[in-house]
């Protein structure tokens, strides 16, 4: 799930409170390319008796495609990952300047300042901030159109050149004692075969899990993805990928799970021990 540390609408503590209210007992905060929201979320989680797995969703590149990799990081960020997160923040700044130049060519004057106005003063800029700036300037009717015309895959604002390679990022996560999870493998419009090659590269790099269910998805597709995970010994992650209230997804909501052989990511040895040893105020887990 995402907070105001990246492109989510709720402050970390408010996100955790909403999760608690909805009966979520185990959650991961996975803001884009940052762990800045984790201390606030962890304090709220401790108060409310739910378990928070610190995490981040890192932007990477694989064969020219922008691929997101979630790091579930019970020990937080250290070593190469800590340095990597600093580099990601600088990459995001450089990328925002490039996106701004391209949006200016499309008629959005002072694009960087306008995106910053949307984001507020603190967090690193992302494409959703430019999407909202395009809407605010009246250049497109809504965010979906902004992505479809100007910021989505293959469009002018889809700037990926700044991101590190997939295998490098997986290495950072594993070296920090984390579990690397390939995010939403169904979202890139890949053929089944190409998705298999992506999963192969991910496993070869040391990746341990993939997102099996991301919000709502077709049950046949979910069953088929389970086979691709099972064939490669990958653990399955599930989640809402929650960004903001009022949309079709709330924390803890996702498609029902078909029966499948893949083990859940919280059973991965790296996380299972931490979870078993958790005794929150409510003794919830
Ligand atoms: P960035 O991290 O700057 O590449 O922005 C990625 C974020 O943009 C994703 O996490 C989504 O929240 C959002 N996004 C990507 N594609 C779309 C889309 N077609 N419509 C709305 N939001 C999108
Ligand atoms: Mn993502």
PDB file of C-alpha atoms in Angstrom, residues 2-251:
ATOM      1  CA  UNK A   2       1.018   3.594  -0.641  1.00  0.00           C
ATOM      2  CA  UNK A   3       1.001   6.727   1.536  1.00  0.00           C
ATOM      3  CA  UNK A   4       1.781  10.414   1.097  1.00  0.00           C
ATOM      4  CA  UNK A   5       5.465   9.433   1.211  1.00  0.00           C
ATOM      5  CA  UNK A   6       4.871   8.637  -2.494  1.00  0.00           C
ATOM      6  CA  UNK A   7       1.694   8.821  -4.571  1.00  0.00           C
ATOM      7  CA  UNK A   8      -0.837   7.743  -1.941  1.00  0.00           C
ATOM      8  CA  UNK A   9      -3.478  10.109  -0.577  1.00  0.00           C
ATOM      9  CA  UNK A  10      -3.305   9.195   3.125  1.00  0.00           C
ATOM     10  CA  UNK A  11      -0.543  10.050   5.580  1.00  0.00           C
ATOM     11  CA  UNK A  12       1.190   6.860   6.815  1.00  0.00           C
ATOM     12  CA  UNK A  13      -0.557   6.919  10.211  1.00  0.00           C
ATOM     13  CA  UNK A  14      -3.970   7.483   8.587  1.00  0.00           C
ATOM     14  CA  UNK A  15      -3.386   4.595   6.192  1.00  0.00           C
ATOM     15  CA  UNK A  16      -2.537   2.290   9.096  1.00  0.00           C
ATOM     16  CA  UNK A  17      -5.627   3.484  10.991  1.00  0.00           C
ATOM     17  CA  UNK A  18      -7.822   2.702   7.973  1.00  0.00           C
ATOM     18  CA  UNK A  19      -6.263  -0.758   7.735  1.00  0.00           C
ATOM     19  CA  UNK A  20      -6.951  -1.406  11.418  1.00  0.00           C
ATOM     20  CA  UNK A  21     -10.530  -0.212  11.004  1.00  0.00           C
ATOM     21  CA  UNK A  22     -11.015  -2.617   8.089  1.00  0.00           C
ATOM     22  CA  UNK A  23      -9.637  -5.598  10.006  1.00  0.00           C
ATOM     23  CA  UNK A  24      -6.316  -5.836   8.181  1.00  0.00           C
ATOM     24  CA  UNK A  25      -3.846  -7.477  10.583  1.00  0.00           C
ATOM     25  CA  UNK A  26      -0.716  -7.735   8.440  1.00  0.00           C
ATOM     26  CA  UNK A  27       0.222  -5.031   5.978  1.00  0.00           C
ATOM     27  CA  UNK A  28       3.187  -3.744   4.029  1.00  0.00           C
ATOM     28  CA  UNK A  29       3.851  -0.082   3.337  1.00  0.00           C
ATOM     29  CA  UNK A  30       5.489  -0.007  -0.089  1.00  0.00           C
ATOM     30  CA  UNK A  31       5.884   3.577  -1.253  1.00  0.00           C
ATOM     31  CA  UNK A  32       7.592   4.162  -4.583  1.00  0.00           C
ATOM     32  CA  UNK A  33      11.379   4.334  -4.192  1.00  0.00           C
ATOM     33  CA  UNK A  34      11.294   5.492  -0.569  1.00  0.00           C
ATOM     34  CA  UNK A  35      10.882   4.223   2.987  1.00  0.00           C
ATOM     35  CA  UNK A  36      10.291   7.708   4.384  1.00  0.00           C
ATOM     36  CA  UNK A  37       6.784   6.814   5.579  1.00  0.00           C
ATOM     37  CA  UNK A  38       7.842   3.748   7.559  1.00  0.00           C
ATOM     38  CA  UNK A  39       8.664   5.306  10.973  1.00  0.00           C
ATOM     39  CA  UNK A  40       5.276   7.046  11.200  1.00  0.00           C
ATOM     40  CA  UNK A  41       3.443   3.942   9.979  1.00  0.00           C
ATOM     41  CA  UNK A  42       5.346   1.675  12.377  1.00  0.00           C
ATOM     42  CA  UNK A  43       4.445   3.857  15.362  1.00  0.00           C
ATOM     43  CA  UNK A  44       0.760   3.835  14.352  1.00  0.00           C
ATOM     44  CA  UNK A  45       0.821   0.079  13.771  1.00  0.00           C
ATOM     45  CA  UNK A  46       2.332  -0.512  17.224  1.00  0.00           C
ATOM     46  CA  UNK A  47      -0.427   1.611  18.790  1.00  0.00           C
ATOM     47  CA  UNK A  48      -3.195  -0.163  16.920  1.00  0.00           C
ATOM     48  CA  UNK A  49      -1.882  -3.713  17.296  1.00  0.00           C
ATOM     49  CA  UNK A  50      -1.449  -4.534  13.645  1.00  0.00           C
ATOM     50  CA  UNK A  51       1.730  -5.792  12.081  1.00  0.00           C
ATOM     51  CA  UNK A  52       3.556  -3.608   9.608  1.00  0.00           C
ATOM     52  CA  UNK A  53       6.179  -5.022   7.273  1.00  0.00           C
ATOM     53  CA  UNK A  54       8.453  -2.149   6.186  1.00  0.00           C
ATOM     54  CA  UNK A  55       8.836  -2.033   2.440  1.00  0.00           C
ATOM     55  CA  UNK A  56       9.292  -0.054  -0.740  1.00  0.00           C
ATOM     56  CA  UNK A  57       8.356  -0.470  -4.407  1.00  0.00           C
ATOM     57  CA  UNK A  58      11.418   0.174  -6.526  1.00  0.00           C
ATOM     58  CA  UNK A  59      11.359   1.333 -10.137  1.00  0.00           C
ATOM     59  CA  UNK A  60      13.598  -0.797 -12.360  1.00  0.00           C
ATOM     60  CA  UNK A  61      14.211  -1.580 -15.999  1.00  0.00           C
ATOM     61  CA  UNK A  62      14.060  -4.962 -17.698  1.00  0.00           C
ATOM     62  CA  UNK A  63      14.449  -5.221 -21.475  1.00  0.00           C
ATOM     63  CA  UNK A  64      13.338  -1.617 -21.889  1.00  0.00           C
ATOM     64  CA  UNK A  65      10.186  -2.135 -19.815  1.00  0.00           C
ATOM     65  CA  UNK A  66       9.600  -0.300 -16.538  1.00  0.00           C
ATOM     66  CA  UNK A  67       9.197  -3.049 -13.929  1.00  0.00           C
ATOM     67  CA  UNK A  68       8.380  -2.456 -10.260  1.00  0.00           C
ATOM     68  CA  UNK A  69       9.996  -4.617  -7.600  1.00  0.00           C
ATOM     69  CA  UNK A  70       8.658  -4.605  -4.049  1.00  0.00           C
ATOM     70  CA  UNK A  71      11.158  -5.111  -1.255  1.00  0.00           C
ATOM     71  CA  UNK A  72       9.638  -6.507   1.950  1.00  0.00           C
ATOM     72  CA  UNK A  73      12.252  -5.445   4.456  1.00  0.00           C
ATOM     73  CA  UNK A  74      11.764  -6.562   8.053  1.00  0.00           C
ATOM     74  CA  UNK A  75      15.260  -5.265   8.849  1.00  0.00           C
ATOM     75  CA  UNK A  76      14.801  -1.978   6.993  1.00  0.00           C
ATOM     76  CA  UNK A  77      17.260  -0.609   4.447  1.00  0.00           C
ATOM     77  CA  UNK A  78      20.999  -0.987   4.815  1.00  0.00           C
ATOM     78  CA  UNK A  79      24.128  -1.170   2.661  1.00  0.00           C
ATOM     79  CA  UNK A  80      23.559  -1.153  -1.075  1.00  0.00           C
ATOM     80  CA  UNK A  81      19.813  -0.758  -0.640  1.00  0.00           C
ATOM     81  CA  UNK A  82      20.210   2.377   1.494  1.00  0.00           C
ATOM     82  CA  UNK A  83      22.551   3.825  -1.133  1.00  0.00           C
ATOM     83  CA  UNK A  84      20.179   2.621  -3.838  1.00  0.00           C
ATOM     84  CA  UNK A  85      17.250   4.471  -2.293  1.00  0.00           C
ATOM     85  CA  UNK A  86      19.289   7.677  -2.249  1.00  0.00           C
ATOM     86  CA  UNK A  87      20.156   7.132  -5.903  1.00  0.00           C
ATOM     87  CA  UNK A  88      16.476   6.487  -6.717  1.00  0.00           C
ATOM     88  CA  UNK A  89      15.540   9.830  -5.142  1.00  0.00           C
ATOM     89  CA  UNK A  90      18.116  11.623  -7.315  1.00  0.00           C
ATOM     90  CA  UNK A  91      16.927   9.674 -10.375  1.00  0.00           C
ATOM     91  CA  UNK A  92      13.363  10.717  -9.661  1.00  0.00           C
ATOM     92  CA  UNK A  93      14.424  14.385  -9.553  1.00  0.00           C
ATOM     93  CA  UNK A  94      16.320  14.145 -12.843  1.00  0.00           C
ATOM     94  CA  UNK A  95      13.432  12.227 -14.371  1.00  0.00           C
ATOM     95  CA  UNK A  96      10.901  14.822 -13.199  1.00  0.00           C
ATOM     96  CA  UNK A  97      12.946  17.503 -15.000  1.00  0.00           C
ATOM     97  CA  UNK A  98      12.858  15.448 -18.215  1.00  0.00           C
ATOM     98  CA  UNK A  99       9.130  14.782 -17.882  1.00  0.00           C
ATOM     99  CA  UNK A 100       8.575  18.511 -17.242  1.00  0.00           C
ATOM    100  CA  UNK A 101      10.444  19.477 -20.438  1.00  0.00           C
ATOM    101  CA  UNK A 102       8.280  17.084 -22.411  1.00  0.00           C
ATOM    102  CA  UNK A 103       5.052  18.295 -20.798  1.00  0.00           C
ATOM    103  CA  UNK A 104       6.056  21.891 -21.586  1.00  0.00           C
ATOM    104  CA  UNK A 105       6.298  20.925 -25.258  1.00  0.00           C
ATOM    105  CA  UNK A 106       2.707  19.721 -24.928  1.00  0.00           C
ATOM    106  CA  UNK A 107       1.616  23.105 -23.593  1.00  0.00           C
ATOM    107  CA  UNK A 108       1.999  22.799 -19.826  1.00  0.00           C
ATOM    108  CA  UNK A 109       4.011  25.932 -18.957  1.00  0.00           C
ATOM    109  CA  UNK A 110       6.192  25.745 -15.828  1.00  0.00           C
ATOM    110  CA  UNK A 111       5.442  22.052 -15.688  1.00  0.00           C
ATOM    111  CA  UNK A 112       7.877  21.255 -12.866  1.00  0.00           C
ATOM    112  CA  UNK A 113       6.425  23.931 -10.562  1.00  0.00           C
ATOM    113  CA  UNK A 114       2.892  22.841 -11.404  1.00  0.00           C
ATOM    114  CA  UNK A 115       3.649  19.188 -10.609  1.00  0.00           C
ATOM    115  CA  UNK A 116       5.300  20.291  -7.372  1.00  0.00           C
ATOM    116  CA  UNK A 117       2.161  22.232  -6.491  1.00  0.00           C
ATOM    117  CA  UNK A 118       0.157  19.023  -6.884  1.00  0.00           C
ATOM    118  CA  UNK A 119       2.588  16.960  -4.802  1.00  0.00           C
ATOM    119  CA  UNK A 120       3.132  19.404  -1.951  1.00  0.00           C
ATOM    120  CA  UNK A 121       6.580  20.366  -0.744  1.00  0.00           C
ATOM    121  CA  UNK A 122       8.047  17.079   0.474  1.00  0.00           C
ATOM    122  CA  UNK A 123       7.700  13.984  -1.601  1.00  0.00           C
ATOM    123  CA  UNK A 124       9.560  13.028  -4.770  1.00  0.00           C
ATOM    124  CA  UNK A 125       7.575  13.710  -7.943  1.00  0.00           C
ATOM    125  CA  UNK A 126       5.962  10.976  -9.967  1.00  0.00           C
ATOM    126  CA  UNK A 127       3.880  10.771 -13.113  1.00  0.00           C
ATOM    127  CA  UNK A 128       0.577  11.091 -11.186  1.00  0.00           C
ATOM    128  CA  UNK A 129       1.656  14.617 -10.135  1.00  0.00           C
ATOM    129  CA  UNK A 130       2.132  15.583 -13.778  1.00  0.00           C
ATOM    130  CA  UNK A 131      -1.196  13.930 -14.616  1.00  0.00           C
ATOM    131  CA  UNK A 132      -2.982  16.050 -12.021  1.00  0.00           C
ATOM    132  CA  UNK A 133      -1.153  19.176 -13.241  1.00  0.00           C
ATOM    133  CA  UNK A 134      -2.371  18.507 -16.794  1.00  0.00           C
ATOM    134  CA  UNK A 135      -5.921  18.171 -15.467  1.00  0.00           C
ATOM    135  CA  UNK A 136      -5.632  21.335 -13.333  1.00  0.00           C
ATOM    136  CA  UNK A 137      -4.401  23.282 -16.390  1.00  0.00           C
ATOM    137  CA  UNK A 138      -7.421  22.089 -18.348  1.00  0.00           C
ATOM    138  CA  UNK A 139      -5.312  20.275 -20.945  1.00  0.00           C
ATOM    139  CA  UNK A 140      -7.021  16.925 -20.318  1.00  0.00           C
ATOM    140  CA  UNK A 141     -10.351  16.115 -18.652  1.00  0.00           C
ATOM    141  CA  UNK A 142      -9.073  13.576 -16.116  1.00  0.00           C
ATOM    142  CA  UNK A 143      -6.062  11.638 -14.831  1.00  0.00           C
ATOM    143  CA  UNK A 144      -6.922   8.529 -16.848  1.00  0.00           C
ATOM    144  CA  UNK A 145      -6.812  10.580 -20.057  1.00  0.00           C
ATOM    145  CA  UNK A 146      -3.554  12.223 -18.959  1.00  0.00           C
ATOM    146  CA  UNK A 147      -1.965   8.778 -18.693  1.00  0.00           C
ATOM    147  CA  UNK A 148      -3.547   7.480 -21.880  1.00  0.00           C
ATOM    148  CA  UNK A 149      -2.384  10.430 -23.966  1.00  0.00           C
ATOM    149  CA  UNK A 150       0.779  11.741 -22.338  1.00  0.00           C
ATOM    150  CA  UNK A 151       2.198   9.736 -19.433  1.00  0.00           C
ATOM    151  CA  UNK A 152       1.315   6.075 -19.887  1.00  0.00           C
ATOM    152  CA  UNK A 153       3.454   3.339 -21.374  1.00  0.00           C
ATOM    153  CA  UNK A 154       5.215   4.534 -24.535  1.00  0.00           C
ATOM    154  CA  UNK A 155       3.961   8.132 -24.283  1.00  0.00           C
ATOM    155  CA  UNK A 156       6.129  11.278 -24.037  1.00  0.00           C
ATOM    156  CA  UNK A 157       6.042  11.393 -20.238  1.00  0.00           C
ATOM    157  CA  UNK A 158       6.906   7.728 -19.740  1.00  0.00           C
ATOM    158  CA  UNK A 159      10.570   8.378 -18.900  1.00  0.00           C
ATOM    159  CA  UNK A 160      12.336   5.218 -17.736  1.00  0.00           C
ATOM    160  CA  UNK A 161      15.970   5.773 -18.660  1.00  0.00           C
ATOM    161  CA  UNK A 162      16.929   6.706 -15.112  1.00  0.00           C
ATOM    162  CA  UNK A 163      16.064   3.432 -13.434  1.00  0.00           C
ATOM    163  CA  UNK A 164      18.577   0.693 -12.528  1.00  0.00           C
ATOM    164  CA  UNK A 165      18.388  -2.821 -13.937  1.00  0.00           C
ATOM    165  CA  UNK A 166      15.944  -5.301 -12.409  1.00  0.00           C
ATOM    166  CA  UNK A 167      18.627  -7.768 -11.313  1.00  0.00           C
ATOM    167  CA  UNK A 168      20.665  -5.058  -9.601  1.00  0.00           C
ATOM    168  CA  UNK A 169      17.688  -3.932  -7.518  1.00  0.00           C
ATOM    169  CA  UNK A 170      16.771  -7.502  -6.559  1.00  0.00           C
ATOM    170  CA  UNK A 171      20.367  -7.861  -5.343  1.00  0.00           C
ATOM    171  CA  UNK A 172      20.026  -4.796  -3.086  1.00  0.00           C
ATOM    172  CA  UNK A 173      16.856  -6.165  -1.481  1.00  0.00           C
ATOM    173  CA  UNK A 174      18.191  -9.659  -0.869  1.00  0.00           C
ATOM    174  CA  UNK A 175      21.476  -8.301   0.543  1.00  0.00           C
ATOM    175  CA  UNK A 176      19.460  -6.174   3.003  1.00  0.00           C
ATOM    176  CA  UNK A 177      17.797  -9.338   4.349  1.00  0.00           C
ATOM    177  CA  UNK A 178      14.548  -8.702   2.501  1.00  0.00           C
ATOM    178  CA  UNK A 179      12.197 -10.576   0.229  1.00  0.00           C
ATOM    179  CA  UNK A 180      12.063  -9.315  -3.364  1.00  0.00           C
ATOM    180  CA  UNK A 181       8.574  -9.441  -4.865  1.00  0.00           C
ATOM    181  CA  UNK A 182       7.903  -8.852  -8.552  1.00  0.00           C
ATOM    182  CA  UNK A 183       5.039  -6.321  -8.516  1.00  0.00           C
ATOM    183  CA  UNK A 184       1.881  -6.781 -10.607  1.00  0.00           C
ATOM    184  CA  UNK A 185       3.304  -9.028 -13.359  1.00  0.00           C
ATOM    185  CA  UNK A 186      -0.047  -8.913 -15.187  1.00  0.00           C
ATOM    186  CA  UNK A 187       0.006  -5.141 -15.600  1.00  0.00           C
ATOM    187  CA  UNK A 188       2.581  -4.751 -18.365  1.00  0.00           C
ATOM    188  CA  UNK A 189       0.569  -6.130 -21.249  1.00  0.00           C
ATOM    189  CA  UNK A 190       3.094  -8.942 -21.743  1.00  0.00           C
ATOM    190  CA  UNK A 191       2.289 -12.190 -23.509  1.00  0.00           C
ATOM    191  CA  UNK A 192       2.290 -15.264 -21.260  1.00  0.00           C
ATOM    192  CA  UNK A 193       5.622 -16.328 -22.750  1.00  0.00           C
ATOM    193  CA  UNK A 194       7.265 -12.934 -22.194  1.00  0.00           C
ATOM    194  CA  UNK A 195       5.875 -12.828 -18.642  1.00  0.00           C
ATOM    195  CA  UNK A 196       7.513 -16.215 -18.115  1.00  0.00           C
ATOM    196  CA  UNK A 197      10.833 -14.791 -19.311  1.00  0.00           C
ATOM    197  CA  UNK A 198      10.434 -11.860 -16.907  1.00  0.00           C
ATOM    198  CA  UNK A 199       9.759 -14.292 -14.045  1.00  0.00           C
ATOM    199  CA  UNK A 200      12.801 -16.344 -15.111  1.00  0.00           C
ATOM    200  CA  UNK A 201      15.047 -13.246 -15.045  1.00  0.00           C
ATOM    201  CA  UNK A 202      13.621 -12.294 -11.676  1.00  0.00           C
ATOM    202  CA  UNK A 203      14.318 -15.740 -10.174  1.00  0.00           C
ATOM    203  CA  UNK A 204      17.786 -15.797 -11.695  1.00  0.00           C
ATOM    204  CA  UNK A 205      18.521 -12.451 -10.006  1.00  0.00           C
ATOM    205  CA  UNK A 206      17.507 -13.909  -6.616  1.00  0.00           C
ATOM    206  CA  UNK A 207      13.862 -12.778  -6.471  1.00  0.00           C
ATOM    207  CA  UNK A 208      11.739 -14.914  -4.135  1.00  0.00           C
ATOM    208  CA  UNK A 209       8.091 -13.928  -4.692  1.00  0.00           C
ATOM    209  CA  UNK A 210       5.696 -12.311  -7.133  1.00  0.00           C
ATOM    210  CA  UNK A 211       2.444 -10.473  -6.703  1.00  0.00           C
ATOM    211  CA  UNK A 212      -0.173 -13.108  -7.465  1.00  0.00           C
ATOM    212  CA  UNK A 213      -3.262 -11.000  -6.825  1.00  0.00           C
ATOM    213  CA  UNK A 214      -3.140  -7.208  -7.269  1.00  0.00           C
ATOM    214  CA  UNK A 215      -6.550  -5.786  -6.447  1.00  0.00           C
ATOM    215  CA  UNK A 216      -9.235  -7.135  -8.726  1.00  0.00           C
ATOM    216  CA  UNK A 217      -8.351  -9.547 -11.502  1.00  0.00           C
ATOM    217  CA  UNK A 218      -9.939 -12.279 -13.583  1.00  0.00           C
ATOM    218  CA  UNK A 219     -10.025 -15.686 -11.841  1.00  0.00           C
ATOM    219  CA  UNK A 220      -8.773 -17.625 -14.881  1.00  0.00           C
ATOM    220  CA  UNK A 221      -5.834 -15.263 -15.222  1.00  0.00           C
ATOM    221  CA  UNK A 222      -5.122 -15.661 -11.500  1.00  0.00           C
ATOM    222  CA  UNK A 223      -5.127 -19.469 -11.797  1.00  0.00           C
ATOM    223  CA  UNK A 224      -2.805 -19.303 -14.772  1.00  0.00           C
ATOM    224  CA  UNK A 225      -0.410 -16.952 -12.972  1.00  0.00           C
ATOM    225  CA  UNK A 226      -0.352 -19.403 -10.032  1.00  0.00           C
ATOM    226  CA  UNK A 227       0.994 -22.034 -12.413  1.00  0.00           C
ATOM    227  CA  UNK A 228       3.757 -19.704 -13.573  1.00  0.00           C
ATOM    228  CA  UNK A 229       4.739 -18.975  -9.951  1.00  0.00           C
ATOM    229  CA  UNK A 230       4.532 -22.628  -8.925  1.00  0.00           C
ATOM    230  CA  UNK A 231       6.774 -23.722 -11.803  1.00  0.00           C
ATOM    231  CA  UNK A 232       9.466 -21.367 -10.532  1.00  0.00           C
ATOM    232  CA  UNK A 233       9.085 -21.929  -6.772  1.00  0.00           C
ATOM    233  CA  UNK A 234       7.980 -18.322  -6.204  1.00  0.00           C
ATOM    234  CA  UNK A 235       5.984 -17.326  -3.125  1.00  0.00           C
ATOM    235  CA  UNK A 236       2.727 -15.460  -3.731  1.00  0.00           C
ATOM    236  CA  UNK A 237       2.034 -11.939  -2.533  1.00  0.00           C
ATOM    237  CA  UNK A 238      -1.510 -10.545  -2.343  1.00  0.00           C
ATOM    238  CA  UNK A 239      -2.703  -7.025  -1.925  1.00  0.00           C
ATOM    239  CA  UNK A 240      -4.979  -4.143  -2.785  1.00  0.00           C
ATOM    240  CA  UNK A 241      -2.131  -1.848  -3.965  1.00  0.00           C
ATOM    241  CA  UNK A 242      -4.216   0.778  -2.170  1.00  0.00           C
ATOM    242  CA  UNK A 243      -3.496   4.412  -3.130  1.00  0.00           C
ATOM    243  CA  UNK A 244      -6.526   6.504  -2.117  1.00  0.00           C
ATOM    244  CA  UNK A 245      -9.967   6.199  -0.505  1.00  0.00           C
ATOM    245  CA  UNK A 246     -13.067   6.462  -2.646  1.00  0.00           C
ATOM    246  CA  UNK A 247     -11.710   4.291  -5.466  1.00  0.00           C
ATOM    247  CA  UNK A 248     -12.868   0.756  -6.171  1.00  0.00           C
ATOM    248  CA  UNK A 249     -10.291  -0.739  -3.811  1.00  0.00           C
ATOM    249  CA  UNK A 250      -9.920  -0.412  -0.060  1.00  0.00           C
ATOM    250  CA  UNK A 251      -7.143  -1.844   2.132  1.00  0.00           C
TER     251      UNK A 251
END
